[in-house]
mmCIF file of C-alpha atoms and ligand atoms in Angstrom:
data_model
loop_
_atom_site.group_PDB
_atom_site.id
_atom_site.type_symbol
_atom_site.label_atom_id
_atom_site.label_comp_id
_atom_site.label_asym_id
_atom_site.label_seq_id
_atom_site.Cartn_x
_atom_site.Cartn_y
_atom_site.Cartn_z
ATOM 1 C CA MET A 1 15.886 57.381 0.597
ATOM 2 C CA ASP A 2 12.235 57.350 2.155
ATOM 3 C CA GLU A 3 12.835 59.010 4.606
ATOM 4 C CA ALA A 4 15.050 61.566 3.058
ATOM 5 C CA ASP A 5 12.284 62.167 0.552
ATOM 6 C CA ARG A 6 9.792 62.647 3.838
ATOM 7 C CA LEU A 7 11.797 65.145 5.545
ATOM 8 C CA MET A 8 12.308 67.228 2.420
ATOM 9 C CA THR A 9 8.973 67.331 1.831
ATOM 10 C CA VAL A 10 8.468 68.470 5.320
ATOM 11 C CA CYS A 11 11.149 71.245 4.796
ATOM 12 C CA ASN A 12 9.744 72.129 1.480
ATOM 13 C CA SER A 13 6.426 72.977 3.069
ATOM 14 C CA CYS A 14 8.050 74.776 6.019
ATOM 15 C CA ARG A 15 11.196 76.324 4.459
ATOM 16 C CA TYR A 16 12.442 78.154 7.683
ATOM 17 C CA CYS A 17 16.316 77.253 6.937
ATOM 18 C CA GLU A 18 16.397 78.544 3.602
ATOM 19 C CA GLY A 19 19.340 81.048 4.126
ATOM 20 C CA LEU A 20 21.481 78.043 5.784
ATOM 21 C CA CYS A 21 23.023 76.436 2.910
ATOM 22 C CA ALA A 22 22.618 75.584 -0.856
ATOM 23 C CA VAL A 23 20.583 72.536 0.258
ATOM 24 C CA PHE A 24 17.658 74.390 1.089
ATOM 25 C CA PRO A 25 17.500 76.704 -2.245
ATOM 26 C CA ALA A 26 17.941 73.664 -4.177
ATOM 27 C CA MET A 27 15.164 71.610 -2.764
ATOM 28 C CA GLU A 28 12.842 74.851 -3.162
ATOM 29 C CA MET A 29 12.976 74.568 -7.052
ATOM 30 C CA ARG A 30 11.665 71.250 -6.797
ATOM 31 C CA ARG A 31 8.037 69.866 -5.759
ATOM 32 C CA ALA A 32 8.906 66.048 -5.782
ATOM 33 C CA PHE A 33 12.239 63.932 -5.634
ATOM 34 C CA SER A 34 13.535 61.337 -7.169
ATOM 35 C CA ASP A 35 16.317 59.557 -5.763
ATOM 36 C CA GLY A 36 18.827 61.069 -8.075
ATOM 37 C CA ASP A 37 17.670 64.618 -6.286
ATOM 38 C CA LEU A 38 17.849 63.237 -3.188
ATOM 39 C CA ASN A 39 21.836 62.465 -3.728
ATOM 40 C CA TYR A 40 22.177 65.497 -5.401
ATOM 41 C CA LEU A 41 20.945 67.255 -2.196
ATOM 42 C CA ALA A 42 22.961 64.935 0.082
ATOM 43 C CA ASN A 43 26.006 65.543 -1.586
ATOM 44 C CA LEU A 44 25.456 69.666 -1.460
ATOM 45 C CA CYS A 45 25.153 69.071 2.810
ATOM 46 C CA HIS A 46 28.320 69.838 4.614
ATOM 47 C CA ALA A 47 26.599 68.432 7.748
ATOM 48 C CA CYS A 48 27.254 71.580 9.799
ATOM 49 C CA GLY A 49 23.923 70.935 12.067
ATOM 50 C CA ALA A 50 22.510 74.212 11.767
ATOM 51 C CA CYS A 51 19.410 73.466 10.717
ATOM 52 C CA TYR A 52 19.118 70.518 13.377
ATOM 53 C CA VAL A 53 19.538 72.821 16.093
ATOM 54 C CA ASP A 54 17.272 75.728 14.274
ATOM 55 C CA CYS A 55 14.557 72.989 13.374
ATOM 56 C CA GLN A 56 11.409 73.241 15.763
ATOM 57 C CA PHE A 57 10.357 69.904 14.828
ATOM 58 C CA SER A 58 13.813 68.122 15.572
ATOM 59 C CA PRO A 59 13.419 64.940 18.026
ATOM 60 C CA PRO A 60 11.809 64.960 20.316
ATOM 61 C CA HIS A 61 9.389 66.661 18.365
ATOM 62 C CA GLU A 62 7.024 63.574 16.807
ATOM 63 C CA PHE A 63 8.270 65.142 12.690
ATOM 64 C CA ASN A 64 11.368 63.555 13.871
ATOM 65 C CA VAL A 65 13.296 66.077 11.512
ATOM 66 C CA ASN A 66 16.846 65.394 11.429
ATOM 67 C CA VAL A 67 18.007 66.891 8.199
ATOM 68 C CA PRO A 68 22.113 66.497 8.808
ATOM 69 C CA LYS A 69 21.729 62.632 10.131
ATOM 70 C CA THR A 70 19.585 61.664 7.316
ATOM 71 C CA LEU A 71 21.198 63.553 4.468
ATOM 72 C CA ALA A 72 24.421 61.903 6.154
ATOM 73 C CA VAL A 73 23.276 58.133 5.672
ATOM 74 C CA ALA A 74 21.593 58.971 2.002
ATOM 75 C CA ARG A 75 25.188 60.296 1.078
ATOM 76 C CA ALA A 76 27.256 57.442 2.657
ATOM 77 C CA GLU A 77 24.418 55.390 0.526
ATOM 78 C CA SER A 78 25.267 57.485 -2.644
ATOM 79 C CA TYR A 79 29.114 56.447 -2.649
ATOM 80 C CA ALA A 80 27.869 53.129 -3.337
ATOM 81 C CA ALA A 81 25.169 53.532 -5.471
ATOM 82 C CA TYR A 82 27.743 54.945 -7.665
ATOM 83 C CA ALA A 83 30.960 52.941 -7.350
ATOM 84 C CA TRP A 84 32.772 51.755 -9.988
ATOM 85 C CA PRO A 85 33.149 48.888 -10.707
ATOM 86 C CA GLN A 86 30.047 48.161 -9.139
ATOM 87 C CA ALA A 87 31.417 44.702 -7.667
ATOM 88 C CA LEU A 88 33.358 46.659 -5.484
ATOM 89 C CA SER A 89 30.496 48.790 -4.054
ATOM 90 C CA GLY A 90 30.261 46.626 -0.810
ATOM 91 C CA ALA A 91 33.888 47.657 -0.191
ATOM 92 C CA PHE A 92 32.537 51.170 1.072
ATOM 93 C CA ALA A 93 30.820 49.538 4.056
ATOM 94 C CA ARG A 94 33.944 47.469 5.044
ATOM 95 C CA ASN A 95 36.465 50.303 4.446
ATOM 96 C CA GLY A 96 37.506 50.981 7.855
ATOM 97 C CA LEU A 97 40.876 51.630 9.635
ATOM 98 C CA VAL A 98 41.695 48.131 9.621
ATOM 99 C CA ILE A 99 41.897 47.285 6.192
ATOM 100 C CA SER A 100 43.374 50.726 5.485
ATOM 101 C CA ILE A 101 46.469 50.133 7.937
ATOM 102 C CA VAL A 102 46.466 46.005 6.482
ATOM 103 C CA ALA A 103 46.907 47.452 2.870
ATOM 104 C CA ALA A 104 49.595 49.918 4.041
ATOM 105 C CA LEU A 105 51.949 47.334 6.116
ATOM 106 C CA SER A 106 51.420 44.627 2.951
ATOM 107 C CA MET A 107 52.894 47.329 0.289
ATOM 108 C CA ALA A 108 55.659 48.383 3.129
ATOM 109 C CA ALA A 109 56.252 44.695 3.818
ATOM 110 C CA PHE A 110 56.448 44.036 0.127
ATOM 111 C CA ILE A 111 58.868 46.754 -0.662
ATOM 112 C CA LEU A 112 61.263 45.971 2.210
ATOM 113 C CA GLY A 113 61.194 42.298 1.265
ATOM 114 C CA PHE A 114 61.960 43.227 -2.347
ATOM 115 C CA ALA A 115 64.731 45.269 -1.108
ATOM 116 C CA ALA A 116 66.187 42.302 1.184
ATOM 117 C CA LEU A 117 66.030 39.837 -1.653
ATOM 118 C CA ASN A 118 68.567 42.071 -3.513
ATOM 119 C CA ASP A 119 70.475 43.419 -1.076
ATOM 120 C CA ARG A 120 69.774 43.150 2.913
ATOM 121 C CA SER A 121 72.157 45.517 3.634
ATOM 122 C CA VAL A 122 70.529 48.593 2.046
ATOM 123 C CA LEU A 123 67.641 48.041 4.828
ATOM 124 C CA PHE A 124 69.239 49.931 7.606
ATOM 125 C CA GLY A 125 71.962 51.510 5.627
ATOM 126 C CA VAL A 126 72.924 55.214 5.669
ATOM 127 C CA HIS A 127 72.045 56.459 1.530
ATOM 128 C CA THR A 128 72.648 60.025 1.006
ATOM 129 C CA GLY A 129 72.345 62.019 -2.048
ATOM 130 C CA PRO A 130 70.258 62.072 -5.268
ATOM 131 C CA GLY A 131 69.061 58.302 -5.742
ATOM 132 C CA ALA A 132 69.207 57.540 -2.570
ATOM 133 C CA PHE A 133 65.604 56.296 -2.156
ATOM 134 C CA TYR A 134 66.083 54.045 -5.109
ATOM 135 C CA LYS A 135 68.514 51.879 -3.537
ATOM 136 C CA LEU A 136 65.420 50.152 -2.111
ATOM 137 C CA MET A 137 63.802 49.865 -4.996
ATOM 138 C CA PRO A 138 64.680 51.277 -8.844
ATOM 139 C CA HIS A 139 62.601 54.674 -9.572
ATOM 140 C CA ASN A 140 61.075 53.035 -12.641
ATOM 141 C CA MET A 141 59.461 50.241 -10.702
ATOM 142 C CA MET A 142 58.410 52.228 -7.897
ATOM 143 C CA ALA A 143 56.879 54.934 -10.442
ATOM 144 C CA GLY A 144 54.995 52.092 -12.324
ATOM 145 C CA LEU A 145 53.599 50.473 -8.992
ATOM 146 C CA PHE A 146 52.507 53.869 -7.919
ATOM 147 C CA GLY A 147 51.267 55.417 -11.276
ATOM 148 C CA ALA A 148 49.519 52.059 -11.643
ATOM 149 C CA ALA A 149 47.620 52.480 -8.464
ATOM 150 C CA PHE A 150 46.897 56.542 -9.007
ATOM 151 C CA LEU A 151 45.707 55.847 -12.601
ATOM 152 C CA TYR A 152 43.408 53.107 -11.447
ATOM 153 C CA ALA A 153 41.727 55.333 -8.463
ATOM 154 C CA VAL A 154 41.571 58.353 -10.824
ATOM 155 C CA PHE A 155 39.691 56.138 -13.546
ATOM 156 C CA ALA A 156 37.535 54.636 -10.967
ATOM 157 C CA LEU A 157 36.945 58.162 -9.141
ATOM 158 C CA PHE A 158 36.042 59.408 -13.046
ATOM 159 C CA MET A 159 33.329 56.541 -14.023
ATOM 160 C CA SER A 160 31.862 57.103 -10.586
ATOM 161 C CA VAL A 161 31.206 60.694 -10.680
ATOM 162 C CA ARG A 162 30.262 60.532 -14.202
ATOM 163 C CA ALA A 163 27.400 57.881 -12.995
ATOM 164 C CA PHE A 164 26.520 60.321 -10.021
ATOM 165 C CA TRP A 165 26.536 63.465 -12.297
ATOM 166 C CA ARG A 166 24.209 61.757 -15.244
ATOM 167 C CA ASP A 167 21.679 60.618 -12.235
ATOM 168 C CA ILE A 168 21.288 64.012 -10.695
ATOM 169 C CA GLY A 169 20.099 65.516 -13.873
ATOM 170 C CA PRO A 170 22.168 67.985 -15.626
ATOM 171 C CA PRO A 171 19.522 71.094 -16.145
ATOM 172 C CA ILE A 172 20.573 72.109 -19.442
ATOM 173 C CA ASP A 173 22.597 69.942 -21.750
ATOM 174 C CA GLY A 174 24.753 67.734 -19.562
ATOM 175 C CA ARG A 175 27.670 69.573 -19.647
ATOM 176 C CA ALA A 176 29.189 72.000 -16.867
ATOM 177 C CA ASP A 177 29.858 75.745 -18.223
ATOM 178 C CA GLY A 178 33.022 77.757 -17.210
ATOM 179 C CA GLY A 179 31.030 80.031 -14.915
ATOM 180 C CA SER A 180 29.236 77.536 -12.924
ATOM 181 C CA ILE A 181 32.450 75.083 -12.637
ATOM 182 C CA PHE A 182 34.428 78.765 -11.688
ATOM 183 C CA GLN A 183 31.698 79.676 -8.625
ATOM 184 C CA ALA A 184 31.860 75.631 -7.443
ATOM 185 C CA ILE A 185 35.614 75.974 -6.989
ATOM 186 C CA ARG A 186 35.047 79.083 -5.069
ATOM 187 C CA ASP A 187 32.558 77.378 -2.745
ATOM 188 C CA ALA A 188 34.885 74.221 -2.264
ATOM 189 C CA GLY A 189 37.815 76.303 -2.020
ATOM 190 C CA GLU A 190 36.331 78.062 0.997
ATOM 191 C CA LEU A 191 34.232 75.627 2.067
ATOM 192 C CA ARG A 192 30.918 78.166 2.181
ATOM 193 C CA TYR A 193 28.351 75.610 3.319
ATOM 194 C CA LEU A 194 30.415 74.591 6.631
ATOM 195 C CA HIS A 195 29.477 77.752 8.014
ATOM 196 C CA GLY A 196 26.021 77.340 9.651
ATOM 197 C CA GLY A 197 24.626 80.493 7.585
ATOM 198 C CA GLY A 198 27.220 82.486 9.093
ATOM 199 C CA VAL A 199 28.316 81.596 12.715
ATOM 200 C CA GLY A 200 29.893 78.228 12.445
ATOM 201 C CA CYS A 201 29.556 74.578 12.516
ATOM 202 C CA TYR A 202 27.459 72.901 15.395
ATOM 203 C CA ASN A 203 29.632 69.923 17.143
ATOM 204 C CA GLU A 204 29.308 68.930 20.795
ATOM 205 C CA ASP A 205 26.358 71.602 21.756
ATOM 206 C CA ASP A 206 24.415 74.582 20.400
ATOM 207 C CA LYS A 207 27.554 77.137 20.440
ATOM 208 C CA PRO A 208 28.643 76.751 16.783
ATOM 209 C CA THR A 209 32.401 77.544 15.846
ATOM 210 C CA ASP A 210 34.731 77.307 13.312
ATOM 211 C CA ARG A 211 36.866 74.794 14.513
ATOM 212 C CA ARG A 212 35.879 71.685 11.848
ATOM 213 C CA LYS A 213 36.050 73.851 8.845
ATOM 214 C CA ARG A 214 39.760 75.607 10.093
ATOM 215 C CA TYR A 215 40.863 71.640 10.252
ATOM 216 C CA HIS A 216 39.074 70.727 7.122
ATOM 217 C CA HIS A 217 40.745 73.754 5.049
ATOM 218 C CA LEU A 218 44.188 72.525 6.647
ATOM 219 C CA THR A 219 43.739 68.794 5.473
ATOM 220 C CA PHE A 220 42.278 69.765 2.104
ATOM 221 C CA TYR A 221 45.065 72.201 1.587
ATOM 222 C CA GLY A 222 47.913 69.875 3.054
ATOM 223 C CA PHE A 223 46.572 67.265 0.551
ATOM 224 C CA LEU A 224 46.714 69.306 -2.545
ATOM 225 C CA LEU A 225 50.253 70.638 -1.387
ATOM 226 C CA CYS A 226 51.401 67.013 -0.939
ATOM 227 C CA PHE A 227 50.332 66.463 -4.350
ATOM 228 C CA ALA A 228 51.962 69.662 -5.537
ATOM 229 C CA ALA A 229 55.401 68.399 -4.275
ATOM 230 C CA THR A 230 55.060 65.082 -5.852
ATOM 231 C CA SER A 231 53.826 66.288 -9.460
ATOM 232 C CA VAL A 232 56.988 69.021 -9.267
ATOM 233 C CA ALA A 233 59.527 66.011 -8.317
ATOM 234 C CA THR A 234 58.277 64.180 -10.985
ATOM 235 C CA LEU A 235 58.928 67.344 -13.456
ATOM 236 C CA TYR A 236 62.265 67.648 -11.990
ATOM 237 C CA HIS A 237 63.308 63.751 -12.273
ATOM 238 C CA TYR A 238 61.977 63.524 -15.934
ATOM 239 C CA LEU A 239 62.537 67.379 -17.458
ATOM 240 C CA LEU A 240 65.325 67.993 -15.485
ATOM 241 C CA GLY A 241 67.253 64.655 -14.767
ATOM 242 C CA ARG A 242 67.243 65.254 -10.970
ATOM 243 C CA GLU A 243 66.597 62.473 -8.257
ATOM 244 C CA ALA A 244 65.212 62.715 -5.171
ATOM 245 C CA PRO A 245 65.690 63.185 -2.319
ATOM 246 C CA TYR A 246 66.140 67.219 -2.775
ATOM 247 C CA PRO A 247 67.573 69.737 -0.225
ATOM 248 C CA TRP A 248 65.114 71.161 2.326
ATOM 249 C CA TRP A 249 65.085 74.578 0.806
ATOM 250 C CA ASP A 250 64.004 72.957 -2.647
ATOM 251 C CA LEU A 251 60.157 73.234 -4.102
ATOM 252 C CA PRO A 252 59.285 69.720 -3.716
ATOM 253 C CA VAL A 253 60.518 69.637 0.093
ATOM 254 C CA VAL A 254 58.884 73.130 0.618
ATOM 255 C CA LEU A 255 55.715 72.245 -0.606
ATOM 256 C CA GLY A 256 55.872 68.272 0.782
ATOM 257 C CA THR A 257 56.912 70.175 4.461
ATOM 258 C CA LEU A 258 54.103 72.523 4.340
ATOM 259 C CA GLY A 259 51.879 70.037 3.197
ATOM 260 C CA GLY A 260 52.421 67.196 5.621
ATOM 261 C CA ILE A 261 52.118 69.800 8.682
ATOM 262 C CA GLY A 262 48.572 70.304 7.349
ATOM 263 C CA LEU A 263 48.176 66.516 6.794
ATOM 264 C CA ILE A 264 49.344 66.098 10.799
ATOM 265 C CA VAL A 265 47.399 68.732 12.291
ATOM 266 C CA GLY A 266 44.442 68.656 9.942
ATOM 267 C CA PRO A 267 43.526 65.054 10.472
ATOM 268 C CA ILE A 268 43.725 65.164 14.076
ATOM 269 C CA GLY A 269 41.500 68.299 14.157
ATOM 270 C CA LEU A 270 39.239 66.603 12.488
ATOM 271 C CA PHE A 271 38.959 63.306 14.693
ATOM 272 C CA MET A 272 39.048 65.153 17.790
ATOM 273 C CA ALA A 273 35.849 66.795 16.518
ATOM 274 C CA LYS A 274 34.070 64.145 15.353
ATOM 275 C CA MET A 275 34.701 62.580 18.302
ATOM 276 C CA GLY A 276 33.054 65.312 20.173
ATOM 277 C CA ARG A 277 30.221 65.912 18.076
ATOM 278 C CA ASP A 278 26.699 65.083 19.045
ATOM 279 C CA PRO A 279 26.093 61.959 17.889
ATOM 280 C CA ALA A 280 22.369 62.285 17.418
ATOM 281 C CA LEU A 281 24.082 64.577 14.256
ATOM 282 C CA LEU A 282 26.300 61.405 12.649
ATOM 283 C CA ASP A 283 25.676 58.330 10.550
ATOM 284 C CA GLU A 284 27.717 56.136 13.263
ATOM 285 C CA THR A 285 27.053 53.207 10.962
ATOM 286 C CA ARG A 286 29.641 54.671 8.423
ATOM 287 C CA TYR A 287 32.263 55.509 11.357
ATOM 288 C CA GLY A 288 35.022 52.799 10.085
ATOM 289 C CA MET A 289 34.942 54.724 6.718
ATOM 290 C CA ASP A 290 35.621 58.678 8.172
ATOM 291 C CA VAL A 291 38.224 57.236 10.637
ATOM 292 C CA GLY A 292 40.016 54.880 8.314
ATOM 293 C CA PHE A 293 40.405 57.830 5.992
ATOM 294 C CA ILE A 294 41.658 60.770 7.991
ATOM 295 C CA ALA A 295 43.988 57.565 9.691
ATOM 296 C CA MET A 296 45.543 57.128 6.362
ATOM 297 C CA LEU A 297 45.884 60.988 5.706
ATOM 298 C CA PHE A 298 47.725 61.113 8.951
ATOM 299 C CA LEU A 299 49.868 58.204 8.767
ATOM 300 C CA THR A 300 50.782 59.717 5.392
ATOM 301 C CA GLY A 301 51.809 62.704 6.903
ATOM 302 C CA VAL A 302 53.536 61.468 9.559
ATOM 303 C CA THR A 303 55.277 59.257 7.901
ATOM 304 C CA GLY A 304 56.768 61.680 5.498
ATOM 305 C CA MET A 305 57.629 64.096 8.011
ATOM 306 C CA LEU A 306 59.479 61.385 9.806
ATOM 307 C CA LEU A 307 60.898 60.363 6.381
ATOM 308 C CA LEU A 308 62.187 64.008 5.912
ATOM 309 C CA VAL A 309 64.041 64.360 9.202
ATOM 310 C CA LEU A 310 65.481 60.831 9.333
ATOM 311 C CA ARG A 311 66.442 60.440 5.838
ATOM 312 C CA GLU A 312 70.067 60.747 6.691
ATOM 313 C CA THR A 313 70.061 57.851 8.922
ATOM 314 C CA GLY A 314 69.364 54.063 9.203
ATOM 315 C CA ALA A 315 65.928 54.633 9.587
ATOM 316 C CA MET A 316 65.573 55.723 5.711
ATOM 317 C CA GLY A 317 64.971 52.525 4.517
ATOM 318 C CA PRO A 318 62.244 51.248 6.748
ATOM 319 C CA LEU A 319 60.244 54.821 7.105
ATOM 320 C CA LEU A 320 60.273 55.214 3.213
ATOM 321 C CA ALA A 321 58.321 51.585 2.751
ATOM 322 C CA LEU A 322 56.034 52.967 5.577
ATOM 323 C CA HIS A 323 55.324 56.134 3.937
ATOM 324 C CA LEU A 324 55.315 54.385 0.592
ATOM 325 C CA GLY A 325 52.769 51.640 1.717
ATOM 326 C CA ALA A 326 50.532 54.633 3.641
ATOM 327 C CA VAL A 327 50.229 56.691 0.132
ATOM 328 C CA PHE A 328 49.529 53.368 -1.777
ATOM 329 C CA ALA A 329 46.746 52.359 0.795
ATOM 330 C CA LEU A 330 45.387 55.682 0.411
ATOM 331 C CA PHE A 331 45.453 55.462 -3.527
ATOM 332 C CA ILE A 332 43.794 52.223 -3.707
ATOM 333 C CA THR A 333 41.021 53.272 -1.141
ATOM 334 C CA MET A 334 40.285 56.290 -2.396
ATOM 335 C CA PRO A 335 37.493 55.294 -5.075
ATOM 336 C CA TYR A 336 35.987 53.069 -2.203
ATOM 337 C CA GLY A 337 36.359 55.383 0.873
ATOM 338 C CA LYS A 338 35.561 58.910 2.483
ATOM 339 C CA PHE A 339 37.831 60.753 -0.188
ATOM 340 C CA VAL A 340 34.730 60.397 -3.030
ATOM 341 C CA HIS A 341 32.749 62.896 -0.881
ATOM 342 C CA GLY A 342 35.250 65.763 -2.139
ATOM 343 C CA ILE A 343 34.439 64.712 -5.740
ATOM 344 C CA TYR A 344 30.842 64.172 -5.413
ATOM 345 C CA ARG A 345 30.100 67.690 -3.192
ATOM 346 C CA PHE A 346 32.290 69.251 -6.384
ATOM 347 C CA ALA A 347 29.900 68.088 -8.682
ATOM 348 C CA ALA A 348 26.919 68.698 -6.580
ATOM 349 C CA LEU A 349 28.206 72.416 -6.440
ATOM 350 C CA VAL A 350 28.547 72.651 -9.891
ATOM 351 C CA ARG A 351 25.211 71.485 -10.721
ATOM 352 C CA TYR A 352 23.790 74.012 -7.804
ATOM 353 C CA ALA A 353 25.746 76.798 -9.582
ATOM 354 C CA GLN A 354 24.198 76.126 -12.841
ATOM 355 C CA GLU A 355 20.883 76.010 -11.240
ATOM 356 C CA ARG A 356 21.175 79.542 -10.053
ATOM 357 C CA ARG A 357 22.201 80.808 -13.265
ATOM 358 C CA THR A 358 19.652 79.212 -15.287
ATOM 359 C CA ALA A 359 17.133 80.686 -12.726
ATOM 360 C CA ALA A 360 18.447 83.876 -12.775
HETATM 361 S S1 SF4 B 1 15.066 71.543 9.009
HETATM 362 FE FE1 SF4 B 1 13.021 71.901 10.066
HETATM 363 S S2 SF4 B 1 13.228 74.334 10.184
HETATM 364 FE FE2 SF4 B 1 14.569 73.434 8.753
HETATM 365 S S3 SF4 B 1 13.279 74.067 7.108
HETATM 366 FE FE3 SF4 B 1 13.033 71.634 7.770
HETATM 367 S S4 SF4 B 1 11.533 71.790 8.824
HETATM 368 FE FE4 SF4 B 1 11.944 73.887 9.006
HETATM 369 S S1 SF4 B 2 23.495 70.364 7.905
HETATM 370 FE FE1 SF4 B 2 24.319 72.530 7.749
HETATM 371 S S2 SF4 B 2 24.632 72.093 5.098
HETATM 372 FE FE2 SF4 B 2 23.491 69.976 5.789
HETATM 373 S S3 SF4 B 2 21.365 70.679 5.663
HETATM 374 FE FE3 SF4 B 2 21.494 71.454 7.595
HETATM 375 S S4 SF4 B 2 22.460 73.283 7.489
HETATM 376 FE FE4 SF4 B 2 22.580 72.822 5.124
#
């Protein structure tokens, strides 16, 4: 916070970067910076790196101005500061690849163990037609287990973002107006501020590209499509009485296939981009949290696609258990991992849109 405060004070005197993203115009609306203000600015930053490359005071200059890295550190600390319940805020520091994979494998082992206890033959049996997935575990038990994990994640995320929203001090009356929310949806949907002021994102050198933005889009929309596939399948089950698995041309499968491709290609691209980025721009201490999240999205996509291709073979049981394990691990680590960056950024974008409307 001290370093973020120092840099924002330097930048507020300089203002050279004000056209690059939302951080600098939002900073210019302030003379001093509370912790809430700094958390707000940190979550407006998309880490494009443009202000580091453009800055005449970046290292080795004695002013040592490194806005992307300093805001990345502040951003990661803000996730822990607003986590709910606070007792679990330390999970952010430990939320790495190993924990996510252990959680996924534990749930997969639980499902396989449950199936084996009831009827060992279902594990590698060939099951086809409606209800085939529920040979492993009854639908109601599956829905109860995953529904509870999902609802917990949603509630924990809601409590966290509520604390963040209150701390960053909404300018009017604490509520977000429809126009600001709509503007924030547009900005988030097109990743408006991950473009380095229009030229692209700075990665391994000072030649900007749109690579990170494209992979981020694939991951984001892949996730949304998979969520839509699950939602449609739930409606099929409860409203139409149609049980999974569905034929390849049916809506849940089409949505899930497109989403699965996004969740495979996007995370691979993001991982490669992260590996190639200039270390000066990164908060390397949070590497495990970033990679853990990317890996869980990738595992969810890969196991889902393998399940689709091999669902009419004896591999269906183990693949379904692995896929459900990956989804379960994704859910329970959501409120304590990199997933929160999307929620906090969206709240910061709403606040920014509000400030601009108020100032206009
Ligand atoms: S990052 Fe550097 S150039 Fe940009 S506003 Fe701050 S001090 Fe000025
Ligand atoms: S890294 Fe990019 S998004 Fe972040 S403050 Fe600098 S220019 Fe803005």
